[in-house]
C-alpha atoms as one frame of an Amber mdcrd trajectory, in Angstrom:
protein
 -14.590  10.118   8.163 -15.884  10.849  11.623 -13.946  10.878  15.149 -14.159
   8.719  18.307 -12.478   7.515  21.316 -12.682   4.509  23.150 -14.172   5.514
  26.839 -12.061   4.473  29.098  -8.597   5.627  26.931 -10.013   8.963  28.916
 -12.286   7.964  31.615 -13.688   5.114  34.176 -16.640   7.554  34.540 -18.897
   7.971  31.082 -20.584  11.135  31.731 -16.917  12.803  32.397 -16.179  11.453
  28.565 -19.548  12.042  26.959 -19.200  15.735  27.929 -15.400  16.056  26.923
 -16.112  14.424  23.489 -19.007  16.512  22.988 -16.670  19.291  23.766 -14.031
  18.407  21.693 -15.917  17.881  18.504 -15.773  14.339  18.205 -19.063  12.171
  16.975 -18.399   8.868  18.680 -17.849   7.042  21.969 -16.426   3.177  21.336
 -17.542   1.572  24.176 -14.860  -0.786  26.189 -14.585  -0.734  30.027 -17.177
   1.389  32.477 -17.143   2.035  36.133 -14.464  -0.273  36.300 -16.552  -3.075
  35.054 -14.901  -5.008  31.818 -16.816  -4.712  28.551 -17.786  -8.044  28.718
 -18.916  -8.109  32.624 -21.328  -4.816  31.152 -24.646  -5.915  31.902 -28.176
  -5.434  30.054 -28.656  -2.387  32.732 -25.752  -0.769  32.374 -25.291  -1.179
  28.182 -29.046   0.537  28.214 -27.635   3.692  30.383 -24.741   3.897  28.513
 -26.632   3.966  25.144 -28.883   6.023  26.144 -26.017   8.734  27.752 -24.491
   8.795  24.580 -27.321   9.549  22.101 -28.809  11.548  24.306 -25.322  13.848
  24.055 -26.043  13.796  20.410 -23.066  11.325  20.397 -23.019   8.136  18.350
 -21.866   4.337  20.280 -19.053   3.861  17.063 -18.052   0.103  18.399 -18.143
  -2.221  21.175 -14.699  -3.842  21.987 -14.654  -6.635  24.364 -12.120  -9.808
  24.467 -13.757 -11.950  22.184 -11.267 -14.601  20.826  -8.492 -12.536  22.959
  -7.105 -15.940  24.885  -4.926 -19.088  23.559  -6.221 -21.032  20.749  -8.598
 -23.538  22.743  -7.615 -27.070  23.038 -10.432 -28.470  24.558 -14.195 -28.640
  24.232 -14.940 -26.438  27.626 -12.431 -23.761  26.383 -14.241 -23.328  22.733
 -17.263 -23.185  24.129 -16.721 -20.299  26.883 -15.400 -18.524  23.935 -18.914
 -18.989  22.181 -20.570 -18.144  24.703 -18.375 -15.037  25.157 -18.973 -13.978
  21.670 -22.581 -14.650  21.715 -22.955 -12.673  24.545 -20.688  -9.731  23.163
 -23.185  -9.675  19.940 -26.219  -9.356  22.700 -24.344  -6.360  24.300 -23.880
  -4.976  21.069 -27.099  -4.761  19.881 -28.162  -3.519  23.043 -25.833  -0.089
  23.015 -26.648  -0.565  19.476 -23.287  -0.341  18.344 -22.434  -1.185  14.471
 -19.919  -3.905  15.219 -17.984  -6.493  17.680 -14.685  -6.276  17.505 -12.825
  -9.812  17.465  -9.403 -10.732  17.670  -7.552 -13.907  16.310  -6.581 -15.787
  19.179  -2.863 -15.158  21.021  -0.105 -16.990  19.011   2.800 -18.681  20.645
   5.109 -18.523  18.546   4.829 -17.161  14.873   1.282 -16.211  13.448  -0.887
 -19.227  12.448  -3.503 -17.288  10.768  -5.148 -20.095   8.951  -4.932 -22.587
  11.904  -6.978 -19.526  14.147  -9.225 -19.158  10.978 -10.299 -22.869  11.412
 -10.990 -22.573  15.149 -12.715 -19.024  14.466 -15.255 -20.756  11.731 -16.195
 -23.363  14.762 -17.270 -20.298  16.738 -18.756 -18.223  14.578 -20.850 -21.209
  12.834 -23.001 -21.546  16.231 -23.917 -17.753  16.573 -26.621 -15.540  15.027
 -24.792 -11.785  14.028 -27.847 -10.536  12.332 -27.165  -6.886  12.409 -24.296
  -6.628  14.178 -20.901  -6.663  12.051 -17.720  -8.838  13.458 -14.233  -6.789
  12.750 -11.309  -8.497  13.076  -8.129  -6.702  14.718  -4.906  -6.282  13.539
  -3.710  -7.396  17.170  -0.069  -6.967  18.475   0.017 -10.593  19.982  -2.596
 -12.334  18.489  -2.186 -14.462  14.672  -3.163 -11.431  12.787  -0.924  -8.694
  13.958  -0.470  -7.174  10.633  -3.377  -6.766   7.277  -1.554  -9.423   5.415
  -1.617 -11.903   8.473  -5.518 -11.043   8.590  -6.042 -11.685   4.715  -4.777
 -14.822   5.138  -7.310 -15.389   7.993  -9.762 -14.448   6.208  -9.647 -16.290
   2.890  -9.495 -19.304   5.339 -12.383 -18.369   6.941 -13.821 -18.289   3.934
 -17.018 -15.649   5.209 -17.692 -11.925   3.353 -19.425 -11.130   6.866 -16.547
 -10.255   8.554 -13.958  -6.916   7.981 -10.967  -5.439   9.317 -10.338  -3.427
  12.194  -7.399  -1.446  11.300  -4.666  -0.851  14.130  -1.805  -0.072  12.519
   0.105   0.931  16.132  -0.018  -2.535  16.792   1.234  -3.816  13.532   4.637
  -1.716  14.745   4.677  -2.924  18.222   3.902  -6.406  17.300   7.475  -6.279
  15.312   6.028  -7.915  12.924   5.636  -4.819  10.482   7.604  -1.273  11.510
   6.004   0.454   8.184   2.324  -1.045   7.937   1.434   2.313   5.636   1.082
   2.052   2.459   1.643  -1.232   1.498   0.031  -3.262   3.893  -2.970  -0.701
   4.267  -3.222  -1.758   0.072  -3.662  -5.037   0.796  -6.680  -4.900   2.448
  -7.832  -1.382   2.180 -11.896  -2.328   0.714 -12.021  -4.541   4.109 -10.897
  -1.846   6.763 -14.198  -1.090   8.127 -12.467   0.889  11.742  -9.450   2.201
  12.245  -7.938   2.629  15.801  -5.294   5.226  16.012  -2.274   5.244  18.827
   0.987   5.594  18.315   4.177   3.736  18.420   7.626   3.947  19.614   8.762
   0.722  17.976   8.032  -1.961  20.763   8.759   0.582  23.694   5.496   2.152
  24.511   3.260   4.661  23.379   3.750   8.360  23.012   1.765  11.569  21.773
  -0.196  10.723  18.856   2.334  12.618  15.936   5.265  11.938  17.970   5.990
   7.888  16.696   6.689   6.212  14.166   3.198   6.196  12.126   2.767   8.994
   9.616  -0.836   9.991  10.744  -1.438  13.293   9.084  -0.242  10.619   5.379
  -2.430   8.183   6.300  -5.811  10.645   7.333  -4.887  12.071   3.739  -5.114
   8.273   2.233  -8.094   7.573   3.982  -9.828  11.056   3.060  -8.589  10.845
  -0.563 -10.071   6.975  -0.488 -13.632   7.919   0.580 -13.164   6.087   4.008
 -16.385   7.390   5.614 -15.591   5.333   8.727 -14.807   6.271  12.505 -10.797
   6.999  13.493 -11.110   5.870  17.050  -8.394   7.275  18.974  -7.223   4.306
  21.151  -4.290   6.434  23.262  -2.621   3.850  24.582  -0.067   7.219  26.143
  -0.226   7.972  29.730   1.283  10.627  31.243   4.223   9.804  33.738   3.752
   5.813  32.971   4.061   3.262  30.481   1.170   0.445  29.329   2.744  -2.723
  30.951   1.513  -6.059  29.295  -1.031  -6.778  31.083  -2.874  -3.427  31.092
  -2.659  -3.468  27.442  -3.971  -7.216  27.233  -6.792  -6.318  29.778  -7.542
  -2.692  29.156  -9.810  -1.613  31.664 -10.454  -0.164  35.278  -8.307   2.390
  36.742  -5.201   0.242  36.581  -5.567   0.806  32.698  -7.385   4.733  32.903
  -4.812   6.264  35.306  -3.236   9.241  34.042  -5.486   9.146  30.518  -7.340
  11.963  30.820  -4.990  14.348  30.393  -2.890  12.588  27.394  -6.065  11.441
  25.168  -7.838  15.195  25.236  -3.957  16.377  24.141  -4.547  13.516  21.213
  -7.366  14.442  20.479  -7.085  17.504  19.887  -3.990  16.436  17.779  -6.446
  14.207  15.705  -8.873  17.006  14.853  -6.103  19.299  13.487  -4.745  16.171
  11.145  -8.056  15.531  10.083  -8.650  19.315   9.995  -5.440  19.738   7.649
  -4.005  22.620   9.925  -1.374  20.084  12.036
């Protein structure tokens, strides 16, 4: 399996993370907010510097994450198709950094996950859009209608398409509420779809804290995932902030400095928590 971190979990400014992952070992930058411009704002210009930043720091782009399908299930005509359009761009920007996937989300649920009703709005979407050589991984998402795997198996078989996998978050399977223990068993139920795993962790629905100091058993479930021939990226997704907490809103819109502030400091302390787990010595 290889290592990554989403950019702006550390920095606003790439070449501040492209050197400190280089540093650190890791093989992969996931690309979400830059220069305080969202992932989806990211324009043809700016995906073509970024690309081109990375690789040429002998660094791999390991995802793109923007908020495709991150909104209300839409009830109207105009609100399905600026989510089309969204996607459709987010598979342009993709192939641009030339990133191996879009990462999608479910739709936000009101009340208790609807995964089949959001499958059924998602096939609408994804029937009007070309992903030829771009893969679309759907995230286990702490408010949307797949917070946990066996929510998104459900969404899946009513999608009814092999094109899509899972994104594996199992922080926000705990802070969703919806599953305190999602290793092992729900990490069975889906384990030949989990295509990317993002790794924070929890403190039940509280916050975020030092990766190895929640409630996920990370150093068990790098062992599963090594003894299972996962040969994907663990993208450390900090979500931990020195001196603050993640308020709703900054974890629903992750990006600028509202979101970065104070990162820097706790992701490099994660990370270097990730490469001993991975490492075996933690």
């Amino acid at each position: 399996m290889r290592l990554a971190i989403i950019n702006d979990e550390l920095h606003q400014d790439l070449p501040t993370v492209v050197e400190t992952v280089r540093q650190l070992g890791f093989g992969g930058v996931e690309v979400r907010s830059c220069a305080q411009v969202p992932p989806h704002q990211l324009d043809d210009t700016h995906l073509v510097s970024i690309r081109d930043q990375v690789r040429g720091a002998g660094l791999e782009v390991a995802g793109f994450c923007p908020p495709a399908l991150k909104r209300p299930l839409p009830d109207s005509d105009e609100a399905l198709a600026q989510t089309t359009t969204l996607l459709a761009r987010s598979i342009e920007q993709a192939r641009i950094l030339g990133a191996p996937y879009v990462r999608i989300f479910s739709f936000y649920r009101t009340e208790d996950p609807e995964p089949e009703r959001a499958a059924g709005v998602a096939a609408k979407v994804l029937a009007e859009l070309d992903t030829t050589g771009v893969d679309l991984l759907l995230e286990t998402g702490t408010r949307t209608n797949t917070p946990t795997i066996a929510h998104s198996m459900r969404f899946l078989d009513a999608l009814g398409r092999d094109d899509v996998g899972i994104l594996w978050d199992p922080g926000n399977s705990v802070f969703s509420g919806w599953d305190p223990h999602p290793f092992p068993a729900d990490y069975e139920l889906g384990r030949p779809l989990i295509r990317h795993v993002h790794v924070k962790d929890p403190d039940g629905r509280a916050g975020y804290v030092r990766l190895g100091s929640g409630d996920l058993p990370w150093p068990a479930i790098v062992r599963r995932l090594a003894d299972d021939g996962y040969s994907g990226w663990l993208s450390l997704e900090t979500h931990w902030r020195h001196g603050r907490v993640l308020n709703q809103q900054e974890r629903d819109e992750p990006w600028g400095d509202a979101f970065t502030d104070g990162g820097y400091a706790a992701s490099v302390e994660c990370m270097q928590v990730l490469t001993s787990m991975v490492e075996g010595t933690w």
